[in-house]
CSV table of C-alpha atoms and ligand atoms in Angstrom, one decimal:
chain,number,residue,atom,x,y,z
G,1,UNK,CA,12.5,6.0,9.9
G,2,UNK,CA,11.7,10.5,8.3
G,3,UNK,CA,15.8,11.1,7.2
G,4,UNK,CA,16.4,14.6,8.9
G,5,UNK,CA,16.8,17.5,6.9
G,6,UNK,CA,18.8,20.7,7.2
G,7,UNK,CA,17.6,23.3,8.5
G,8,UNK,CA,17.4,25.3,4.8
G,9,UNK,CA,16.1,23.4,2.3
G,10,UNK,CA,16.4,23.8,-1.8
G,11,UNK,CA,15.2,22.2,-3.7
G,12,UNK,CA,15.6,22.3,-8.2
G,13,UNK,CA,15.2,19.7,-10.9
G,14,UNK,CA,11.7,19.9,-11.1
G,15,UNK,CA,10.5,19.5,-14.4
G,16,UNK,CA,7.2,20.2,-13.9
G,17,UNK,CA,6.6,21.7,-9.9
G,18,UNK,CA,2.8,21.1,-9.6
G,19,UNK,CA,1.8,24.4,-7.0
G,20,UNK,CA,-1.7,24.1,-7.1
G,21,UNK,CA,-1.7,27.4,-5.9
G,22,UNK,CA,-5.7,29.4,-6.4
G,23,UNK,CA,-9.0,29.0,-5.0
G,24,UNK,CA,-10.1,26.5,-1.8
G,25,UNK,CA,-11.7,24.2,-3.2
G,26,UNK,CA,-11.8,23.2,-6.0
G,27,UNK,CA,-14.8,23.7,-8.5
G,28,UNK,CA,-15.4,23.7,-12.2
G,29,UNK,CA,-12.7,25.1,-14.3
G,30,UNK,CA,-10.7,26.2,-11.5
G,31,UNK,CA,-10.3,22.1,-11.1
G,32,UNK,CA,-8.2,21.7,-14.7
G,33,UNK,CA,-5.5,23.8,-13.5
G,34,UNK,CA,-3.3,22.6,-10.9
G,35,UNK,CA,-0.6,26.5,-11.9
G,36,UNK,CA,2.3,23.9,-13.0
G,37,UNK,CA,5.8,26.0,-12.6
G,38,UNK,CA,8.7,24.5,-15.6
G,39,UNK,CA,11.7,24.2,-13.9
G,40,UNK,CA,10.7,25.2,-10.9
G,41,UNK,CA,12.8,25.2,-6.8
G,42,UNK,CA,11.2,25.5,-3.7
G,43,UNK,CA,13.3,26.7,-0.4
G,44,UNK,CA,12.2,25.5,3.0
G,45,UNK,CA,13.1,26.3,6.4
G,46,UNK,CA,12.5,23.9,9.8
G,47,UNK,CA,9.7,21.9,7.5
G,48,UNK,CA,7.9,25.4,6.1
G,49,UNK,CA,7.8,26.4,2.5
G,50,UNK,CA,10.0,29.8,2.7
G,51,UNK,CA,9.5,30.8,-1.0
G,52,UNK,CA,8.1,28.8,-4.2
G,53,UNK,CA,8.8,30.0,-7.6
G,54,UNK,CA,11.1,29.3,-11.1
G,55,UNK,CA,14.1,28.0,-10.2
G,56,UNK,CA,16.4,31.2,-11.6
G,57,UNK,CA,14.7,33.4,-9.3
G,58,UNK,CA,14.7,31.5,-6.1
G,59,UNK,CA,18.2,30.3,-6.2
G,60,UNK,CA,18.7,34.4,-6.0
G,61,UNK,CA,17.2,34.7,-2.0
G,62,UNK,CA,19.8,35.4,0.0
G,63,UNK,CA,18.7,32.1,2.5
G,64,UNK,CA,18.6,30.1,-0.8
G,65,UNK,CA,23.1,30.8,-1.3
G,66,UNK,CA,23.6,29.4,3.2
G,67,UNK,CA,20.5,26.4,2.0
G,68,UNK,CA,21.6,22.9,1.2
G,69,UNK,CA,20.5,21.4,-1.8
G,70,UNK,CA,18.6,18.8,-3.5
G,71,UNK,CA,18.2,18.3,-6.8
G,72,UNK,CA,15.3,16.1,-8.3
G,73,UNK,CA,17.2,16.0,-11.4
G,74,UNK,CA,14.4,16.6,-13.3
G,75,UNK,CA,11.4,15.1,-12.5
G,76,UNK,CA,7.6,15.9,-11.4
G,77,UNK,CA,6.7,17.0,-8.0
G,78,UNK,CA,3.4,17.5,-6.6
G,79,UNK,CA,2.4,18.7,-3.1
G,80,UNK,CA,1.8,16.1,-0.5
G,81,UNK,CA,-0.7,13.4,-1.4
G,82,UNK,CA,-3.7,13.2,1.4
G,83,UNK,CA,-5.7,10.6,1.2
G,84,UNK,CA,-9.3,11.8,2.8
G,85,UNK,CA,-11.1,8.4,3.7
G,86,UNK,CA,-9.4,5.3,4.6
G,87,UNK,CA,-10.0,2.5,7.1
G,88,UNK,CA,-6.9,1.6,8.3
G,89,UNK,CA,-6.7,-0.7,11.2
G,90,UNK,CA,-7.7,-3.5,10.4
G,91,UNK,CA,-7.2,-7.0,11.3
G,92,UNK,CA,-6.8,-9.0,8.6
G,93,UNK,CA,-7.7,-9.3,5.2
G,94,UNK,CA,-11.2,-10.1,2.8
G,95,UNK,CA,-9.8,-12.0,0.1
G,96,UNK,CA,-12.4,-14.9,1.0
G,97,UNK,CA,-15.1,-12.4,0.5
G,98,UNK,CA,-12.6,-11.6,-3.3
G,99,UNK,CA,-12.1,-15.0,-3.9
G,100,UNK,CA,-16.6,-15.9,-3.3
G,101,UNK,CA,-17.5,-12.0,-5.4
G,102,UNK,CA,-15.2,-13.5,-8.0
G,103,UNK,CA,-17.5,-17.2,-8.1
G,104,UNK,CA,-20.9,-14.7,-7.9
G,105,UNK,CA,-22.0,-14.1,-4.9
G,106,UNK,CA,-23.0,-10.0,-4.2
G,107,UNK,CA,-20.9,-7.6,-1.4
G,108,UNK,CA,-24.3,-7.7,0.3
G,109,UNK,CA,-25.2,-11.9,0.1
G,110,UNK,CA,-21.6,-12.3,1.1
G,111,UNK,CA,-22.5,-10.1,4.1
G,112,UNK,CA,-25.1,-11.7,5.1
G,113,UNK,CA,-24.3,-14.8,5.3
G,114,UNK,CA,-21.8,-13.4,8.1
G,115,UNK,CA,-18.8,-12.5,5.9
G,116,UNK,CA,-18.6,-8.0,5.0
G,117,UNK,CA,-17.7,-5.7,7.5
G,118,UNK,CA,-18.5,-7.7,10.8
G,119,UNK,CA,-15.7,-10.8,10.0
G,120,UNK,CA,-13.6,-7.4,10.4
G,121,UNK,CA,-15.2,-6.9,13.3
G,122,UNK,CA,-14.5,-9.9,14.4
G,123,UNK,CA,-11.2,-10.2,14.0
G,124,UNK,CA,-10.1,-7.1,15.3
G,125,UNK,CA,-11.8,-7.2,18.6
G,126,UNK,CA,-9.9,-9.9,19.2
G,127,UNK,CA,-6.5,-8.9,17.4
G,128,UNK,CA,-3.6,-7.8,20.4
G,129,UNK,CA,-2.9,-3.5,19.8
G,130,UNK,CA,1.0,-4.9,19.0
G,131,UNK,CA,-0.3,-7.3,16.2
G,132,UNK,CA,-2.5,-4.5,14.9
G,133,UNK,CA,0.1,-1.6,15.1
G,134,UNK,CA,2.2,-3.6,12.8
G,135,UNK,CA,0.3,-4.0,10.5
G,136,UNK,CA,-0.8,-0.5,10.7
G,137,UNK,CA,3.5,0.6,10.4
G,138,UNK,CA,3.6,-1.6,7.6
G,139,UNK,CA,0.8,-0.7,6.1
G,140,UNK,CA,1.4,4.4,6.2
G,141,UNK,CA,5.4,3.3,5.4
G,142,UNK,CA,3.6,1.9,2.1
G,143,UNK,CA,1.5,4.7,2.2
G,144,UNK,CA,4.4,7.5,1.9
G,145,UNK,CA,6.0,5.0,0.0
G,146,UNK,CA,3.1,6.7,-2.8
G,147,UNK,CA,2.9,9.9,-2.1
G,148,UNK,CA,1.0,10.8,0.5
G,149,UNK,CA,1.5,12.6,3.5
G,150,UNK,CA,-1.2,13.3,5.2
G,151,UNK,CA,-3.9,10.8,5.8
G,152,UNK,CA,-8.1,10.7,7.2
G,153,UNK,CA,-8.6,7.3,9.4
G,154,UNK,CA,-11.3,5.4,10.8
G,155,UNK,CA,-12.7,3.3,13.4
G,156,UNK,CA,-15.4,0.9,12.4
G,157,UNK,CA,-14.2,-2.7,12.7
G,158,UNK,CA,-14.8,-2.0,16.9
G,159,UNK,CA,-18.4,-1.3,17.3
G,160,UNK,CA,-18.5,-2.4,21.4
G,161,UNK,CA,-16.3,0.3,23.2
G,162,UNK,CA,-13.7,-1.9,24.3
G,163,UNK,CA,-12.7,-2.5,20.9
G,164,UNK,CA,-13.3,1.6,18.7
G,165,UNK,CA,-10.8,3.3,22.2
G,166,UNK,CA,-8.8,0.4,21.1
G,167,UNK,CA,-8.4,1.2,17.6
G,168,UNK,CA,-8.4,5.0,18.1
G,169,UNK,CA,-6.1,4.9,20.6
G,170,UNK,CA,-3.7,4.0,18.0
G,171,UNK,CA,-4.7,5.7,15.4
G,172,UNK,CA,-3.5,8.9,18.0
G,173,UNK,CA,-0.7,6.4,18.4
G,174,UNK,CA,0.7,5.9,14.6
G,175,UNK,CA,-0.2,9.6,14.8
G,176,UNK,CA,2.6,10.9,17.0
G,177,UNK,CA,4.7,8.3,16.6
G,178,UNK,CA,5.3,8.0,12.8
G,179,UNK,CA,5.7,10.7,9.7
G,180,UNK,CA,2.6,11.3,8.3
G,181,UNK,CA,-0.4,13.1,9.7
G,182,UNK,CA,-2.9,10.7,10.8
G,183,UNK,CA,-6.8,12.2,11.3
G,184,UNK,CA,-9.4,10.4,13.5
G,185,UNK,CA,-12.5,9.9,13.0
G,186,UNK,CA,-15.3,7.8,15.2
G,187,UNK,CA,-17.2,5.2,12.4
G,188,UNK,CA,-19.1,3.7,15.6
G,189,UNK,CA,-22.0,3.8,13.9
G,190,UNK,CA,-21.1,1.3,11.4
G,191,UNK,CA,-23.4,-1.7,11.4
G,192,UNK,CA,-24.9,-2.5,14.0
G,193,UNK,CA,-23.0,-5.1,16.2
G,194,UNK,CA,-23.7,-8.2,16.8
G,195,UNK,CA,-25.2,-7.9,20.4
G,196,UNK,CA,-27.6,-5.4,19.0
G,197,UNK,CA,-28.2,-7.8,16.3
G,198,UNK,CA,-32.2,-6.3,15.7
G,199,UNK,CA,-32.1,-3.0,18.1
G,200,UNK,CA,-30.5,-0.7,15.8
G,201,UNK,CA,-31.7,1.6,18.1
G,202,UNK,CA,-30.3,0.6,21.3
G,203,UNK,CA,-27.2,0.6,19.8
G,204,UNK,CA,-27.7,4.7,18.5
G,205,UNK,CA,-28.9,4.7,22.7
G,206,UNK,CA,-25.5,3.0,23.2
G,207,UNK,CA,-23.1,5.3,20.9
G,208,UNK,CA,-25.2,8.4,21.5
G,209,UNK,CA,-25.5,8.0,25.2
G,210,UNK,CA,-22.2,6.9,25.7
G,211,UNK,CA,-19.1,6.4,23.3
G,212,UNK,CA,-19.5,9.9,21.8
G,213,UNK,CA,-19.3,11.9,24.9
G,214,UNK,CA,-16.7,9.7,25.8
G,215,UNK,CA,-14.8,9.5,22.5
G,216,UNK,CA,-14.9,13.1,22.7
G,217,UNK,CA,-14.1,13.6,26.3
G,218,UNK,CA,-10.9,12.5,25.3
G,219,UNK,CA,-10.4,14.0,22.2
G,220,UNK,CA,-10.0,10.9,20.1
G,221,UNK,CA,-11.4,12.0,17.3
G,222,UNK,CA,-12.4,15.2,15.0
G,223,UNK,CA,-15.1,14.1,13.2
G,224,UNK,CA,-17.5,11.4,13.5
G,225,UNK,CA,-18.8,9.6,10.1
G,226,UNK,CA,-21.9,6.8,9.9
G,227,UNK,CA,-23.1,4.5,7.3
G,228,UNK,CA,-26.6,5.3,5.6
G,229,UNK,CA,-27.1,3.1,3.0
G,230,UNK,CA,-29.4,0.2,2.7
G,231,UNK,CA,-27.9,-2.3,5.0
G,232,UNK,CA,-26.9,-0.1,7.5
G,233,UNK,CA,-27.9,2.6,8.7
G,234,UNK,CA,-31.0,4.7,7.2
G,235,UNK,CA,-31.5,9.0,7.4
G,236,UNK,CA,-32.4,9.6,10.6
G,237,UNK,CA,-30.9,7.5,12.4
G,238,UNK,CA,-27.7,8.4,10.8
G,239,UNK,CA,-29.0,12.4,11.5
G,240,UNK,CA,-29.2,11.6,15.1
G,241,UNK,CA,-25.6,10.0,15.2
G,242,UNK,CA,-24.4,13.1,13.2
G,243,UNK,CA,-26.2,16.0,15.9
G,244,UNK,CA,-24.6,14.1,18.3
G,245,UNK,CA,-21.2,14.3,17.5
G,246,UNK,CA,-21.8,17.5,16.4
G,247,UNK,CA,-22.8,19.3,20.1
G,248,UNK,CA,-19.9,17.0,21.1
G,249,UNK,CA,-17.8,19.1,19.0
G,250,UNK,CA,-17.2,15.9,16.1
G,251,UNK,CA,-17.6,17.8,13.1
G,252,UNK,CA,-19.7,14.8,10.6
G,253,UNK,CA,-18.3,13.4,7.6
G,254,UNK,CA,-20.5,10.9,5.7
G,255,UNK,CA,-20.6,7.6,3.8
G,256,UNK,CA,-23.6,8.3,1.6
G,257,UNK,CA,-25.5,6.7,-1.7
G,258,UNK,CA,-22.7,2.8,-1.8
G,259,UNK,CA,-25.6,1.0,-2.8
G,260,UNK,CA,-28.8,2.4,-3.3
G,261,UNK,CA,-29.8,6.5,-2.7
G,262,UNK,CA,-30.2,6.6,1.4
G,263,UNK,CA,-30.8,9.4,1.4
G,264,UNK,CA,-26.8,10.3,2.9
G,265,UNK,CA,-26.7,13.0,0.2
G,266,UNK,CA,-29.1,15.3,1.3
G,267,UNK,CA,-28.3,14.7,4.6
G,268,UNK,CA,-24.9,15.5,4.2
G,269,UNK,CA,-25.9,19.1,3.0
G,270,UNK,CA,-28.4,19.4,5.7
G,271,UNK,CA,-26.4,18.9,8.5
G,272,UNK,CA,-23.2,20.9,7.6
G,273,UNK,CA,-20.9,18.1,6.5
G,274,UNK,CA,-18.0,18.1,6.0
G,275,UNK,CA,-17.5,15.1,2.5
G,276,UNK,CA,-20.0,13.0,1.6
G,277,UNK,CA,-18.7,10.0,0.9
G,278,UNK,CA,-18.8,7.3,-2.5
G,279,UNK,CA,-22.0,9.4,-3.9
G,280,UNK,CA,-22.0,6.2,-6.6
G,281,UNK,CA,-26.6,6.4,-6.0
G,282,UNK,CA,-27.4,9.4,-6.5
G,283,UNK,CA,-29.8,11.5,-8.0
G,284,UNK,CA,-29.3,14.5,-10.3
G,285,UNK,CA,-30.9,17.0,-6.8
G,286,UNK,CA,-28.4,15.4,-5.1
G,287,UNK,CA,-25.9,17.2,-7.3
G,288,UNK,CA,-27.3,20.3,-7.3
G,289,UNK,CA,-27.8,20.2,-3.4
G,290,UNK,CA,-24.3,19.5,-3.0
G,291,UNK,CA,-22.6,21.6,-5.8
G,292,UNK,CA,-24.2,24.8,-3.7
G,293,UNK,CA,-23.9,23.8,-0.4
G,294,UNK,CA,-19.8,23.0,1.1
G,295,UNK,CA,-19.6,19.7,1.6
G,296,UNK,CA,-17.1,18.1,-0.5
G,297,UNK,CA,-17.5,15.5,-2.4
G,298,UNK,CA,-15.2,12.7,-2.2
G,299,UNK,CA,-16.1,9.2,-4.9
G,300,UNK,CA,-14.4,6.0,-4.2
G,301,UNK,CA,-13.5,4.4,-7.1
G,302,UNK,CA,-10.8,2.2,-5.8
G,303,UNK,CA,-14.6,0.3,-3.9
G,304,UNK,CA,-15.8,-0.2,-8.2
G,305,UNK,CA,-12.9,-0.8,-8.7
G,306,UNK,CA,-13.0,-4.2,-6.3
G,307,UNK,CA,-16.3,-5.3,-6.5
G,308,UNK,CA,-16.8,-5.7,-10.3
G,309,UNK,CA,-19.0,-3.7,-10.0
G,310,UNK,CA,-20.0,-0.1,-12.4
G,311,UNK,CA,-21.6,1.6,-11.2
G,312,UNK,CA,-19.4,4.6,-10.7
G,313,UNK,CA,-20.1,8.0,-9.2
G,314,UNK,CA,-21.1,10.5,-11.8
G,315,UNK,CA,-17.8,12.4,-11.4
G,316,UNK,CA,-18.8,14.2,-14.5
G,317,UNK,CA,-22.3,15.6,-13.5
G,318,UNK,CA,-20.7,16.2,-10.0
G,319,UNK,CA,-18.0,18.9,-11.5
G,320,UNK,CA,-20.7,20.1,-14.4
G,321,UNK,CA,-22.6,21.4,-11.9
G,322,UNK,CA,-19.3,22.5,-9.3
G,323,UNK,CA,-19.2,20.2,-6.7
G,324,UNK,CA,-16.3,20.5,-5.3
G,325,UNK,CA,-14.2,16.8,-5.6
G,326,UNK,CA,-12.7,15.0,-4.1
G,327,UNK,CA,-11.4,11.5,-4.6
G,328,UNK,CA,-9.7,9.4,-1.5
G,329,UNK,CA,-8.3,5.5,-1.8
G,330,UNK,CA,-11.6,3.6,1.7
G,331,UNK,CA,-8.7,1.7,2.3
G,332,UNK,CA,-11.0,-1.0,3.7
G,333,UNK,CA,-10.3,-5.2,3.3
G,334,UNK,CA,-13.7,-4.9,2.2
G,335,UNK,CA,-14.7,-3.3,-0.2
G,336,UNK,CA,-11.2,-1.5,-2.0
G,337,UNK,CA,-8.0,-3.4,-0.5
G,338,UNK,CA,-5.7,-0.3,-2.4
G,339,UNK,CA,-3.6,2.4,-0.4
G,340,UNK,CA,-2.7,4.3,-3.4
G,341,UNK,CA,-3.7,7.4,-4.5
G,342,UNK,CA,-2.0,7.1,-7.3
G,343,UNK,CA,-4.2,4.4,-8.0
G,344,UNK,CA,-7.3,5.2,-7.8
G,345,UNK,CA,-6.2,8.5,-10.0
G,346,UNK,CA,-5.6,6.4,-13.2
G,347,UNK,CA,-9.9,4.5,-11.7
G,348,UNK,CA,-11.2,7.9,-12.0
G,349,UNK,CA,-9.2,9.0,-14.9
G,350,UNK,CA,-10.3,5.9,-17.2
G,351,UNK,CA,-13.2,4.9,-16.4
G,352,UNK,CA,-15.0,8.3,-15.0
G,353,UNK,CA,-13.9,10.4,-16.9
G,354,UNK,CA,-11.6,12.6,-14.5
G,355,UNK,CA,-8.4,14.8,-16.2
G,356,UNK,CA,-5.7,13.9,-14.9
G,357,UNK,CA,-5.0,17.7,-13.8
G,358,UNK,CA,-8.5,17.3,-12.4
G,359,UNK,CA,-7.7,14.2,-9.9
G,360,UNK,CA,-4.8,15.9,-9.2
G,361,UNK,CA,-6.8,18.2,-7.4
G,362,UNK,CA,-8.6,15.8,-6.2
G,363,UNK,CA,-6.2,13.6,-3.9
G,364,UNK,CA,-4.2,17.6,-2.3
G,365,UNK,CA,-6.4,20.8,-2.4
G,366,UNK,CA,-9.6,19.5,-1.6
G,367,UNK,CA,-9.2,16.3,0.1
G,368,UNK,CA,-7.2,19.1,2.9
G,369,UNK,CA,-9.8,21.8,2.5
G,370,UNK,CA,-12.3,18.4,3.4
G,371,UNK,CA,-10.0,17.3,6.5
G,372,UNK,CA,-9.8,20.9,6.9
G,373,UNK,CA,-6.6,21.6,7.6
G,374,UNK,CA,-5.9,23.2,4.0
G,375,UNK,CA,-3.8,26.5,5.0
G,376,UNK,CA,-1.3,23.8,5.8
G,377,UNK,CA,-1.3,21.4,3.3
G,378,UNK,CA,-2.9,20.0,-0.1
G,379,UNK,CA,0.0,23.2,-2.3
G,380,UNK,CA,3.0,24.2,-2.4
G,381,UNK,CA,2.3,28.0,-1.2
G,382,UNK,CA,4.8,30.2,1.0
G,383,UNK,CA,3.7,29.4,4.6
G,384,UNK,CA,2.3,25.9,4.0
G,385,UNK,CA,3.7,22.4,5.8
G,386,UNK,CA,6.8,21.3,2.5
G,387,UNK,CA,4.7,18.3,2.1
G,388,UNK,CA,5.5,17.1,-1.9
G,389,UNK,CA,5.6,14.0,-4.0
G,390,UNK,CA,8.1,13.3,-5.7
G,391,UNK,CA,6.9,10.9,-9.5
G,392,UNK,CA,9.4,9.9,-12.6
G,393,UNK,CA,7.3,11.2,-15.0
G,394,UNK,CA,8.1,13.3,-17.8
G,395,UNK,CA,4.5,15.2,-17.8
G,396,UNK,CA,2.3,14.8,-14.5
G,397,UNK,CA,0.0,13.5,-16.9
G,398,UNK,CA,2.4,9.8,-16.1
G,399,UNK,CA,1.4,9.5,-13.7
G,400,UNK,CA,-1.6,7.6,-14.1
G,401,UNK,CA,-1.2,6.7,-16.9
G,402,UNK,CA,1.0,3.9,-15.7
G,403,UNK,CA,-1.3,3.1,-14.5
G,404,UNK,CA,-0.2,-0.1,-11.1
G,405,UNK,CA,2.8,1.2,-10.8
G,406,UNK,CA,4.6,3.0,-8.6
G,407,UNK,CA,6.4,6.5,-10.1
G,408,UNK,CA,6.9,7.6,-6.8
G,409,UNK,CA,10.1,8.5,-6.5
G,410,UNK,CA,10.8,10.5,-2.7
G,411,UNK,CA,7.9,12.0,-0.7
G,412,UNK,CA,8.9,14.7,2.5
G,413,UNK,CA,7.2,15.6,5.2
G,414,UNK,CA,7.8,18.8,6.2
G,415,UNK,CA,11.0,19.2,4.7
G,416,UNK,CA,12.2,15.5,6.0
G,417,UNK,CA,12.0,12.4,3.6
G,418,UNK,CA,10.7,9.5,4.4
G,419,UNK,CA,10.5,7.6,2.0
G,420,UNK,CA,13.2,7.1,-0.9
G,421,UNK,CA,13.7,4.7,-3.5
G,422,UNK,CA,16.4,7.6,-5.1
G,423,UNK,CA,18.6,6.4,-2.3
G,424,UNK,CA,21.9,8.7,-3.6
G,425,UNK,CA,20.1,11.4,-5.0
G,426,UNK,CA,17.9,11.7,-1.4
G,427,UNK,CA,20.7,13.3,1.1
G,428,UNK,CA,21.3,17.2,0.0
G,429,UNK,CA,24.6,18.2,-2.1
G,430,UNK,CA,26.8,21.1,-0.4
G,431,UNK,CA,26.0,23.9,-1.8
R,501,LIG,O1,-16.2,2.5,2.7
R,501,LIG,N1,-19.4,0.9,2.9
R,501,LIG,C1,-18.9,1.0,3.6
R,501,LIG,N2,-16.9,1.0,4.7
R,501,LIG,C2,-16.3,0.9,4.2
R,501,LIG,C3,-16.5,-1.6,3.8
R,501,LIG,C4,-16.3,-2.0,5.1
R,501,LIG,C5,-15.9,-3.1,4.4
R,501,LIG,O2,-17.1,-3.6,3.7
R,501,LIG,O3,-15.1,-3.5,6.0
R,501,LIG,C6,-16.6,1.7,2.9
R,501,LIG,O4,-17.0,0.8,1.9
R,502,LIG,FE1,-15.0,4.0,4.1
């Protein structure tokens, strides 16, 4: 439950306040500058930032004198983290796939043997909504505990009308019932479901003629995604899905180049997708095309980490070419069962050579842009939501440095405390 904060709130004790003010989306050298204010402060009215700057200046504002004070005691403050790629709703873990991979089976071998995505589909179809909801609520509290204040979430473990709609309606309910903002994406084209085995084009007919229009009509999703890869859908099939989605008002996103170069990155540019995600298998030409476009290149290094793979996406080449890079968890039971963006930052820095500053921009303002929410979230600026993540570290670079340990000690969503491990300090003090 969110602890309601007073109407006027003055937040001080921010040893480093990373505002992420600046060009949107961030590209190239601009990714390097998180716009740090030392000994910063935020003045918040009704959940929206009224002023941000050095503490001494903010304290002089007339409203600051009437505000309740929340002193963070010298901690590092970032915009609330934005996770622009998750598969939040699933019924159970796939720990048996994990164990089989450790013993030498590959992700694709396991999928062909009946494990993989289709085993999550069977489990989700059988699961009562109440069980899915209980699991998702617990996960959302964990997202908040790791600093995430907005997340995208996809369907795609239903793959029939009943189970896809069950997922998307549950996401809508969750969005309204708990403090995190959830942005929904329809991923009916995740893989071909068992009842359409060998008839991929018939499944696409069902999606384009029936399910996508219904999802759009009910307002159940903002985005339409497709898994364009070996073992899923080819670029021609993916184009068909994304174009119909767009005609129905759903903006394209795409799973591209995770296992093979299937043309998904170029397709993202061609259809003007908000985001092309994964990108482990792309060419120099793909990199140039992405860099020249408005498509956000969303990297998901939790997958390589969890699968024990070495083919991390070429983050340095993408940044050097000028692509707008984002990082996301891809929280899902098969390839990336982490919901910790700080952990993703650690992997991105150590394995893809992103700098801590680049990684933070890639987990705040750039994913906010890819979700078309950048005027409200992703940076700490006047007029934006007071969504913030507070870390118990001395320097922001220690967030990826202390890998695997959650240093997020306070999370604010529109000025309300939605997670705190600082029980006593988290209450605003009298002015
Ligand atoms: O983004 N690759 C497709 N979708 C997910 C994996 C889903 C699963 O294995 O359950 C991904 O990695
Ligand atoms: Fe995914």
